[in-house]
mmCIF file of C-alpha atoms in Angstrom:
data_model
loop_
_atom_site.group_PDB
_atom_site.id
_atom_site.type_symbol
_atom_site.label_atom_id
_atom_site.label_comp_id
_atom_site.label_asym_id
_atom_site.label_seq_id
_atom_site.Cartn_x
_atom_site.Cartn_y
_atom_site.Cartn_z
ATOM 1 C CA UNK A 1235 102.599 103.209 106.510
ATOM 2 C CA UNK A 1236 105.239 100.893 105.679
ATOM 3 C CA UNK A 1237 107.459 102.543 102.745
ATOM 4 C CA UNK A 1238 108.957 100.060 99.714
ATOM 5 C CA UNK A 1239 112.653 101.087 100.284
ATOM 6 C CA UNK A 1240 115.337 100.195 97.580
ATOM 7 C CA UNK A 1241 119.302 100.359 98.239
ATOM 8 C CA UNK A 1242 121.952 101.591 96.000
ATOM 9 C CA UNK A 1243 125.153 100.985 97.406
ATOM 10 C CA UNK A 1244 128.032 103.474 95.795
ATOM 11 C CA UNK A 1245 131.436 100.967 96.989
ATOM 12 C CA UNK A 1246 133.890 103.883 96.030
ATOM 13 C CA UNK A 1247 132.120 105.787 98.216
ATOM 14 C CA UNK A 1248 130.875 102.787 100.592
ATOM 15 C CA UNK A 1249 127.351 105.408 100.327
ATOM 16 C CA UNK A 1250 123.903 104.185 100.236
ATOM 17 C CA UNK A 1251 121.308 105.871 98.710
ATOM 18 C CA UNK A 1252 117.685 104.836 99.295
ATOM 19 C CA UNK A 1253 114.597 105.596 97.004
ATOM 20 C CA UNK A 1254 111.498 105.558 99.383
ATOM 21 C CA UNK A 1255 108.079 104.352 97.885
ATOM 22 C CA UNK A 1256 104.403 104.448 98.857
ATOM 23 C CA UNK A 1257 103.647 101.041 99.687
ATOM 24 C CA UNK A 1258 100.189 101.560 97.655
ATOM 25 C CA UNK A 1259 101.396 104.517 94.946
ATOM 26 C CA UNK A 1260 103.809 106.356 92.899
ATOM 27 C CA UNK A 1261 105.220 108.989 94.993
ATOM 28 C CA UNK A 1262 108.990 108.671 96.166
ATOM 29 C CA UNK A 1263 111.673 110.410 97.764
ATOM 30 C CA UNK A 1264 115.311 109.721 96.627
ATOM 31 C CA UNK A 1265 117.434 109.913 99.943
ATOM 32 C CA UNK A 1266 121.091 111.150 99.530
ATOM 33 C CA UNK A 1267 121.904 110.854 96.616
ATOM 34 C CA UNK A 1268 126.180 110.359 94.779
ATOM 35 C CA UNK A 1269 127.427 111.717 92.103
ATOM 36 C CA UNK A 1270 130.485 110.021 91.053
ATOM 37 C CA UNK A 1271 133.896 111.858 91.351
ATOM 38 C CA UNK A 1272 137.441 111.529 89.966
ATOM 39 C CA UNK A 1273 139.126 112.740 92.062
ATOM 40 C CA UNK A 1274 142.671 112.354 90.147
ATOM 41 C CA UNK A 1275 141.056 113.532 86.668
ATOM 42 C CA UNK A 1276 138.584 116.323 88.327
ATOM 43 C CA UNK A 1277 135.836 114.796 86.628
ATOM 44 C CA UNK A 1278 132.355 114.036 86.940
ATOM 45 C CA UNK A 1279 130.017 111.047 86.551
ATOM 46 C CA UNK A 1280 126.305 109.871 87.020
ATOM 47 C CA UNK A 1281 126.754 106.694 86.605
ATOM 48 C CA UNK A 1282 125.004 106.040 90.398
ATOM 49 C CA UNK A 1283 122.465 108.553 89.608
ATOM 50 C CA UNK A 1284 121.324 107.030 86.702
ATOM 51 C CA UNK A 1285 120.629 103.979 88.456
ATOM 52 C CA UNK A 1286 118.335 105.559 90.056
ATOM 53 C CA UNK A 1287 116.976 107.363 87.820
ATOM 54 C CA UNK A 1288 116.066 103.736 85.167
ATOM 55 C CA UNK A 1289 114.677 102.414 88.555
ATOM 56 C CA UNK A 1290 112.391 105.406 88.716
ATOM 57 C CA UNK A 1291 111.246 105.259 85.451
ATOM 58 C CA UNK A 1292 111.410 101.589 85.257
ATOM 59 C CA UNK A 1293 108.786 101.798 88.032
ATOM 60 C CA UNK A 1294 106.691 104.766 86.728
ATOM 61 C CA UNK A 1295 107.447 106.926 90.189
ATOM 62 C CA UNK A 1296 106.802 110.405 90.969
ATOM 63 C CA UNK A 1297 109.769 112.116 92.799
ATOM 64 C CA UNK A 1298 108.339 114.574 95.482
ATOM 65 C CA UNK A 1299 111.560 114.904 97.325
ATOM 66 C CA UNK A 1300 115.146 114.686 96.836
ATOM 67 C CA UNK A 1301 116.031 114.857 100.396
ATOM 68 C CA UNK A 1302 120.095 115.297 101.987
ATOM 69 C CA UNK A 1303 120.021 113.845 105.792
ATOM 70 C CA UNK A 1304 123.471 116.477 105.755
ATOM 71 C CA UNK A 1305 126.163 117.947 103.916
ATOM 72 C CA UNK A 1306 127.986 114.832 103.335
ATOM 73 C CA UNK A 1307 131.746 114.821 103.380
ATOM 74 C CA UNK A 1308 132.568 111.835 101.403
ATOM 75 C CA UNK A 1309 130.557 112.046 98.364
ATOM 76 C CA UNK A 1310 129.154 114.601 96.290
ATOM 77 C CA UNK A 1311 125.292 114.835 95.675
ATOM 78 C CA UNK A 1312 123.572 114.262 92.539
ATOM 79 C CA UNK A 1313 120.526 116.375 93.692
ATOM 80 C CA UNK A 1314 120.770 119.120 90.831
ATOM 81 C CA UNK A 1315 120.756 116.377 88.412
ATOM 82 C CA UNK A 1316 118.283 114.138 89.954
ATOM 83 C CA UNK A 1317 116.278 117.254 89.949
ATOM 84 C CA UNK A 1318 116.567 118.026 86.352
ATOM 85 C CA UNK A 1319 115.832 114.596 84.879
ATOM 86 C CA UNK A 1320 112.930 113.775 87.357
ATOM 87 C CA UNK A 1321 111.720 116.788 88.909
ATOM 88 C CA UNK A 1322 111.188 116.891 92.876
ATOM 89 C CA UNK A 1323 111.882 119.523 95.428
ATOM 90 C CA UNK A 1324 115.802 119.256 97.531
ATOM 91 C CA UNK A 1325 115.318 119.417 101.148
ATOM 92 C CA UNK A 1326 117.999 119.881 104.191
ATOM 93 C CA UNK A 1327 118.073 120.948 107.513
ATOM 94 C CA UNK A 1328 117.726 124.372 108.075
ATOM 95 C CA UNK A 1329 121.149 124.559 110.178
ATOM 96 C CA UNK A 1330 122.988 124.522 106.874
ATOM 97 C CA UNK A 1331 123.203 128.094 107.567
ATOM 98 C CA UNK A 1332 125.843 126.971 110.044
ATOM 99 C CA UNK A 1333 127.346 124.884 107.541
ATOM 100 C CA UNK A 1334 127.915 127.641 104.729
ATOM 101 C CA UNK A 1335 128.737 130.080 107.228
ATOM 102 C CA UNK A 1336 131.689 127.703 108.822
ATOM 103 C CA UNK A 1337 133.151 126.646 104.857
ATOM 104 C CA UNK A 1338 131.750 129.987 103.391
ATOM 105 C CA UNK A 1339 135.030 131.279 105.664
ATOM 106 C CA UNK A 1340 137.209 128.092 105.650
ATOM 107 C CA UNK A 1341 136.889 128.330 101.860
ATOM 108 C CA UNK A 1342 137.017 132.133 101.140
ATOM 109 C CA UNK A 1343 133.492 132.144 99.785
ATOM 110 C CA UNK A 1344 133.135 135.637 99.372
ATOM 111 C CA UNK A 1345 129.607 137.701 98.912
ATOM 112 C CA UNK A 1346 128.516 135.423 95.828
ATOM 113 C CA UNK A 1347 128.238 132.849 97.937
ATOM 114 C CA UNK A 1348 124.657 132.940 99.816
ATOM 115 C CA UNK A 1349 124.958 131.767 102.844
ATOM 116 C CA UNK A 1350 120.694 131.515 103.900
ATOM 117 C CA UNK A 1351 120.137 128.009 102.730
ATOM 118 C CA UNK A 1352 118.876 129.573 99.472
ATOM 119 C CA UNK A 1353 120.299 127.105 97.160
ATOM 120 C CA UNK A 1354 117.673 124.590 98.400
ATOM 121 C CA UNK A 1355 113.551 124.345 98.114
ATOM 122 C CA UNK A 1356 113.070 123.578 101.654
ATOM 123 C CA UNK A 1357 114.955 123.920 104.848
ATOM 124 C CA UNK A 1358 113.605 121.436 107.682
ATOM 125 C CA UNK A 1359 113.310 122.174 111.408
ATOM 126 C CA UNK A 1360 113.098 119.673 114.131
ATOM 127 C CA UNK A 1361 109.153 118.506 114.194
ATOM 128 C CA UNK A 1362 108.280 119.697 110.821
ATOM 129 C CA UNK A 1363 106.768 116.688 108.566
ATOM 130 C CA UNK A 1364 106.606 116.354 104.737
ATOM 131 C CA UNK A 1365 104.446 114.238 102.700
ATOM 132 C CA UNK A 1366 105.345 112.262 99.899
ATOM 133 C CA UNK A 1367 102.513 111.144 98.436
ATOM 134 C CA UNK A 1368 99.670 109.580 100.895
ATOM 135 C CA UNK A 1369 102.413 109.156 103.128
ATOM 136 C CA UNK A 1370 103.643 111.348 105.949
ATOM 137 C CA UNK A 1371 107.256 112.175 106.492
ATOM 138 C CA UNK A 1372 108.687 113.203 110.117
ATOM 139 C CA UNK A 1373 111.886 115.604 110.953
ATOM 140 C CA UNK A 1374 114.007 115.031 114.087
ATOM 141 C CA UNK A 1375 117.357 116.974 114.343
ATOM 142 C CA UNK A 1376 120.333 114.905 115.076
ATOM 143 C CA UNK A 1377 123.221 116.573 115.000
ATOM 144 C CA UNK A 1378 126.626 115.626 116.342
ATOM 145 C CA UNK A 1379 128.433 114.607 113.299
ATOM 146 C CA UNK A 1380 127.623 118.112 111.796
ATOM 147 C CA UNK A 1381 124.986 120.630 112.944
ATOM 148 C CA UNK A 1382 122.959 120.331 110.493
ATOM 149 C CA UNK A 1383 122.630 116.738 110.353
ATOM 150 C CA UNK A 1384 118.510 115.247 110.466
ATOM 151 C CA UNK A 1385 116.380 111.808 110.357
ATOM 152 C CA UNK A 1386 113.687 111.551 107.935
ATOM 153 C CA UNK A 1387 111.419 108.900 109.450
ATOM 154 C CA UNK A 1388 109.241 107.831 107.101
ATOM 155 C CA UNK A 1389 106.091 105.794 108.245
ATOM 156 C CA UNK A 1390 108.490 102.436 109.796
ATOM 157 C CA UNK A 1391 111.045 103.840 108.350
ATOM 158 C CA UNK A 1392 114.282 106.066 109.563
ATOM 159 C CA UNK A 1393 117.242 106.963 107.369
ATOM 160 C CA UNK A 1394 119.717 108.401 110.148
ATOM 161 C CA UNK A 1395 122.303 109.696 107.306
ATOM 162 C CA UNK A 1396 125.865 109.181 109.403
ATOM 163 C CA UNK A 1397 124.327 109.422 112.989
ATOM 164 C CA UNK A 1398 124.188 105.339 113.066
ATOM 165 C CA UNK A 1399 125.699 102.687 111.333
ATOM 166 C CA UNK A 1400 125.394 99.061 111.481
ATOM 167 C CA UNK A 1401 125.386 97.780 115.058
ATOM 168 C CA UNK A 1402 129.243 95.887 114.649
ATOM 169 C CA UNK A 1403 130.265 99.485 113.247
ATOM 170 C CA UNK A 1404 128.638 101.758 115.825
ATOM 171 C CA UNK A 1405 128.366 105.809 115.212
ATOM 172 C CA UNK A 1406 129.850 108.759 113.338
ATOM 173 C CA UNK A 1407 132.679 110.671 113.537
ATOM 174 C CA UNK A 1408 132.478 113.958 115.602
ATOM 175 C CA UNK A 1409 135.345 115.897 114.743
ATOM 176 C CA UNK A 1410 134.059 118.429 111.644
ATOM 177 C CA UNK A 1411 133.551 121.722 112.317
ATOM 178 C CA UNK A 1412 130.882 122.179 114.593
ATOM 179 C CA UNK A 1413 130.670 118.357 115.515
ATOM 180 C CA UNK A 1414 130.032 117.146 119.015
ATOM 181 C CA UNK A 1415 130.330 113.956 120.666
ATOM 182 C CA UNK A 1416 127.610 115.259 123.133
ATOM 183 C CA UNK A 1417 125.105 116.363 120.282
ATOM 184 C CA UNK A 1418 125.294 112.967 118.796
ATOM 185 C CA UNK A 1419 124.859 110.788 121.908
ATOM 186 C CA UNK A 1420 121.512 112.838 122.689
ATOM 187 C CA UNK A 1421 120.713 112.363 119.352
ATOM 188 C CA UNK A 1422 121.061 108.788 119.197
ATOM 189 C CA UNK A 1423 118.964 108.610 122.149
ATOM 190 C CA UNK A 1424 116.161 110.552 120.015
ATOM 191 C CA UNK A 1425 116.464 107.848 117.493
ATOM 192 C CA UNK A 1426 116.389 104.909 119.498
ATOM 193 C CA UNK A 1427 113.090 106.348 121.410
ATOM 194 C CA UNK A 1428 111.489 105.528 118.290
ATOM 195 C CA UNK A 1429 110.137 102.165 118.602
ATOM 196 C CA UNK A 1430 111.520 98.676 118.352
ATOM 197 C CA UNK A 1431 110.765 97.452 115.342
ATOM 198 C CA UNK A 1432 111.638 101.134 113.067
ATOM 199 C CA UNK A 1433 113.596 99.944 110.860
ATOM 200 C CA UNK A 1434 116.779 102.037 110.447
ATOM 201 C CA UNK A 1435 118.160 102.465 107.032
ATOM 202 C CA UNK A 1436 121.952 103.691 107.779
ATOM 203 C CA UNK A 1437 124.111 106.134 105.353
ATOM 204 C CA UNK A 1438 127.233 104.049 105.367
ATOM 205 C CA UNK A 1439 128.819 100.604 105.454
ATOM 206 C CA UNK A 1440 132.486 99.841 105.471
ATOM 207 C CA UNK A 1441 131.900 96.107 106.864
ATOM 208 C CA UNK A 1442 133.092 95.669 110.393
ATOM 209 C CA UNK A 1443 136.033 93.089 110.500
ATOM 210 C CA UNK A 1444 134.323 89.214 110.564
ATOM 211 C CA UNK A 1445 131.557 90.743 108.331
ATOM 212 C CA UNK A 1446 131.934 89.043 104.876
ATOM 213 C CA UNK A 1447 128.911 91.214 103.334
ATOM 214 C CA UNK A 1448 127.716 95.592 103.042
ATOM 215 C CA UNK A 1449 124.813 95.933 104.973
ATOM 216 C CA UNK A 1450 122.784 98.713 106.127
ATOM 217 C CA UNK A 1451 119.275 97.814 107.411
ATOM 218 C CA UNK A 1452 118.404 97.004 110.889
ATOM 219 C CA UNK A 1453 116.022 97.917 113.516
ATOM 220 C CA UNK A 1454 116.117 100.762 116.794
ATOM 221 C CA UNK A 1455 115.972 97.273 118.870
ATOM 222 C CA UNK A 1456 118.888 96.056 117.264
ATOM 223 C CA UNK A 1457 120.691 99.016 117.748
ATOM 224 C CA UNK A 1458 119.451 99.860 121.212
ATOM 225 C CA UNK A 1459 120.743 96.058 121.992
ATOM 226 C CA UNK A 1460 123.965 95.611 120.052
ATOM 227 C CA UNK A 1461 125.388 98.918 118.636
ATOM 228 C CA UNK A 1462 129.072 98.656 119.495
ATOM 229 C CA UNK A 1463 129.420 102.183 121.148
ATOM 230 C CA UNK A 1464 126.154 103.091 122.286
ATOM 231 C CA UNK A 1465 124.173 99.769 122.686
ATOM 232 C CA UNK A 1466 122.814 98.350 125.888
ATOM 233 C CA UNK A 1467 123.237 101.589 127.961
ATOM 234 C CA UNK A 1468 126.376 102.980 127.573
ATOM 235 C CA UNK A 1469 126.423 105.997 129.293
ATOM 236 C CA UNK A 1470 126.942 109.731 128.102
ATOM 237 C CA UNK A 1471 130.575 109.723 129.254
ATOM 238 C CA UNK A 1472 131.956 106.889 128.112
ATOM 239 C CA UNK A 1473 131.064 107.266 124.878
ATOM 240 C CA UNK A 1474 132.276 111.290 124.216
ATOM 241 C CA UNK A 1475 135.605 109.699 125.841
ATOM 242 C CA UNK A 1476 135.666 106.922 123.454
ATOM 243 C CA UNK A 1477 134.382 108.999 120.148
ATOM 244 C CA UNK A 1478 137.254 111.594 121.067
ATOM 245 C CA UNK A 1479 139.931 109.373 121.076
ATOM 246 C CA UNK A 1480 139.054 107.173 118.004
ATOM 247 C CA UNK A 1481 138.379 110.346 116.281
ATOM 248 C CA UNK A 1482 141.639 111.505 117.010
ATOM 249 C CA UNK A 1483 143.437 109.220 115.060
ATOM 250 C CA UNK A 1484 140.853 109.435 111.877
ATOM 251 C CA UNK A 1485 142.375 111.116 108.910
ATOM 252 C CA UNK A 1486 140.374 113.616 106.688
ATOM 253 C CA UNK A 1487 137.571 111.654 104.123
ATOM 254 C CA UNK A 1488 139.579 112.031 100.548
ATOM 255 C CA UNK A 1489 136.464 113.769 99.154
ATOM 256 C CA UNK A 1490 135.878 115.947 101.525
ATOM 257 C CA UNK A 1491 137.298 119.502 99.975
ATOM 258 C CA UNK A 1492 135.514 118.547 96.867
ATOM 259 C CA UNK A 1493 132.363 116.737 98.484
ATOM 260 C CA UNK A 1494 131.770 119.719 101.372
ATOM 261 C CA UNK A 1495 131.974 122.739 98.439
ATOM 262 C CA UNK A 1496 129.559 121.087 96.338
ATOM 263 C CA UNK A 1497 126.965 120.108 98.809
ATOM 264 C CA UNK A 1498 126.721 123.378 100.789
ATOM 265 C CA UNK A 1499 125.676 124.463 97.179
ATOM 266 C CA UNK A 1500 122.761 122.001 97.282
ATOM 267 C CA UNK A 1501 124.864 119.894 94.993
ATOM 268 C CA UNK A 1502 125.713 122.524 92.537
ATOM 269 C CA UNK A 1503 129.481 123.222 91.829
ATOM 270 C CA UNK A 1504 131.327 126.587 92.305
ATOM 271 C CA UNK A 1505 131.182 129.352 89.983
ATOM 272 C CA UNK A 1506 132.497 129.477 86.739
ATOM 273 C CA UNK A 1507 135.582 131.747 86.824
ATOM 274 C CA UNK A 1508 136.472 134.275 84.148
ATOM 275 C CA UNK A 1509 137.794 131.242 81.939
ATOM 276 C CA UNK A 1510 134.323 129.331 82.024
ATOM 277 C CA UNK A 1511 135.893 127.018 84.371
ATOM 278 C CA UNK A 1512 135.148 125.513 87.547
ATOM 279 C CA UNK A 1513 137.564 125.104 90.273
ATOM 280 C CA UNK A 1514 137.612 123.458 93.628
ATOM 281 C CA UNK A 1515 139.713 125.127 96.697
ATOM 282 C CA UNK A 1516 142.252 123.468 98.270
ATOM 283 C CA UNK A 1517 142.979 125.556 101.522
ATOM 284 C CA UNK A 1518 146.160 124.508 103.286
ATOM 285 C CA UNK A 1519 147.191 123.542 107.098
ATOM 286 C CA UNK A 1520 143.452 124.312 108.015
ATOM 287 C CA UNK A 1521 141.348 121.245 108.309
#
């Protein structure tokens, strides 16, 4: 099958979330999802959700999965809210344990904080499948830019989270906790085995220079042709030695303290303390 796939493009987070349609139904899945953040004020919006949301309901769709391709460190997810207003069941790879166990530590977590994968409904392995609908979802593991990362191809259709962006922008960053420029170039090569004409929906677009417009569709060939750092054969070695060196000189996403506490929680935010509060960590001289 072919999915109907609609864009929503978050600028202040330069995010796209995708809602993924039976061609021939009602069924959906809403594909990482933003929930606006100030990060100055410490306060929250759903101003991107709910565009997804009147598009659901606008359309008369049935959410069967909210799905994260990873825990994203530049945005926080709207999952918990999607959840509540549409219903739906939040999926993630199942090497999110890795994930909470890594920031469980970073951010002194403590017991409360379970560090199983609980928070979510599902936990995907490479190979499993999911169904949304009539239509048949696939899993493949791609990590590199975190563990945990995976690519939800959908009949035609792959959403590769931050493993790929547009060809003129090339790949992700490697340098998280538990990232690998290794992992991600065999994962690449997993996505681009997938034939020609897949279309590739991408998690990001920050407009390579001479690019006047955001984009974020375009095809394994393209990729496998043109991608900047990985296109038209670029070997193994080349490209760890040139994702180590640009990475080097990348600073820290501005969400990311706030964006990698709330998404290890399956988009829920930290405990209340004794106040009724919630706070986000800040931990010092440690990423």
């Amino acid at each position: 099958m072919s999915p109907d796939v609609t864009a929503f493009f978050d600028e202040a987070t330069n995010t796209v979330s995708y809602v993924a349609c039976e061609p021939e139904g009602s069924a959906c899945a809403i594909i990482d999802s933003v929930l606006d953040y100030n990060q100055a004020a410490g306060r929250t919006d759903t101003k991107s959700a709910d565009k997804i949301i009147a598009f659901i309901k606008g359309h008369d769709l049935k959410v069967a999965w909210i799905l994260e391709s990873h825990v994203h460190a530049d945005h926080l997810s709207a999952a918990p809210y999607l959840q509540d207003q549409l219903g739906g069941k939040i999926g993630i790879g199942d090497q999110i344990t890795v994930i909470q166990n890594t920031f469980g530590k970073i951010f002194n977590e403590g017991t409360r904080f379970q560090r199983d994968g609980s928070q979510f409904d599902a936990l995907f392995k490479d190979g499993d499948s999911l169904h949304i609908g009539q239509m048949r979802g696939d899993v493949l593991h791609t990590p590199g830019h975190t563990p945990a990362c995976l690519t939800y191809v959908i009949g035609d259709a792959a959403f590769v989270g931050d493993t790929l962006f547009m060809p003129d922008f090339g790949t992700a960053r490697c340098d998280f906790p538990g990232g690998s420029a290794e992992d991600l170039y065999n994962s690449i090569q997993k996505i681009l085995a997938l034939p020609d004409e897949t279309r590739i929906f991408v998690g990001h677009d920050y407009k390579a220079p001479g690019r006047d417009e955001f984009a974020w569709e375009t095809t394994v060939g393209e990729q496998k042709a043109l991608n900047v750092h990985v296109g038209a054969g670029k070997p193994l070695e080349d490209f760890v030695t040139m994702r180590t060196e640009r990475d080097a000189k990348l600073g820290m996403p501005k969400l990311i303290l706030p964006s990698i506490q709330t998404n290890m929680r399956a988009g829920q935010m930290p405990e209340p303390e004794d106040n009724g509060t919630r706070y986000f960590k800040v931990p010092i001289d440690t990423l």
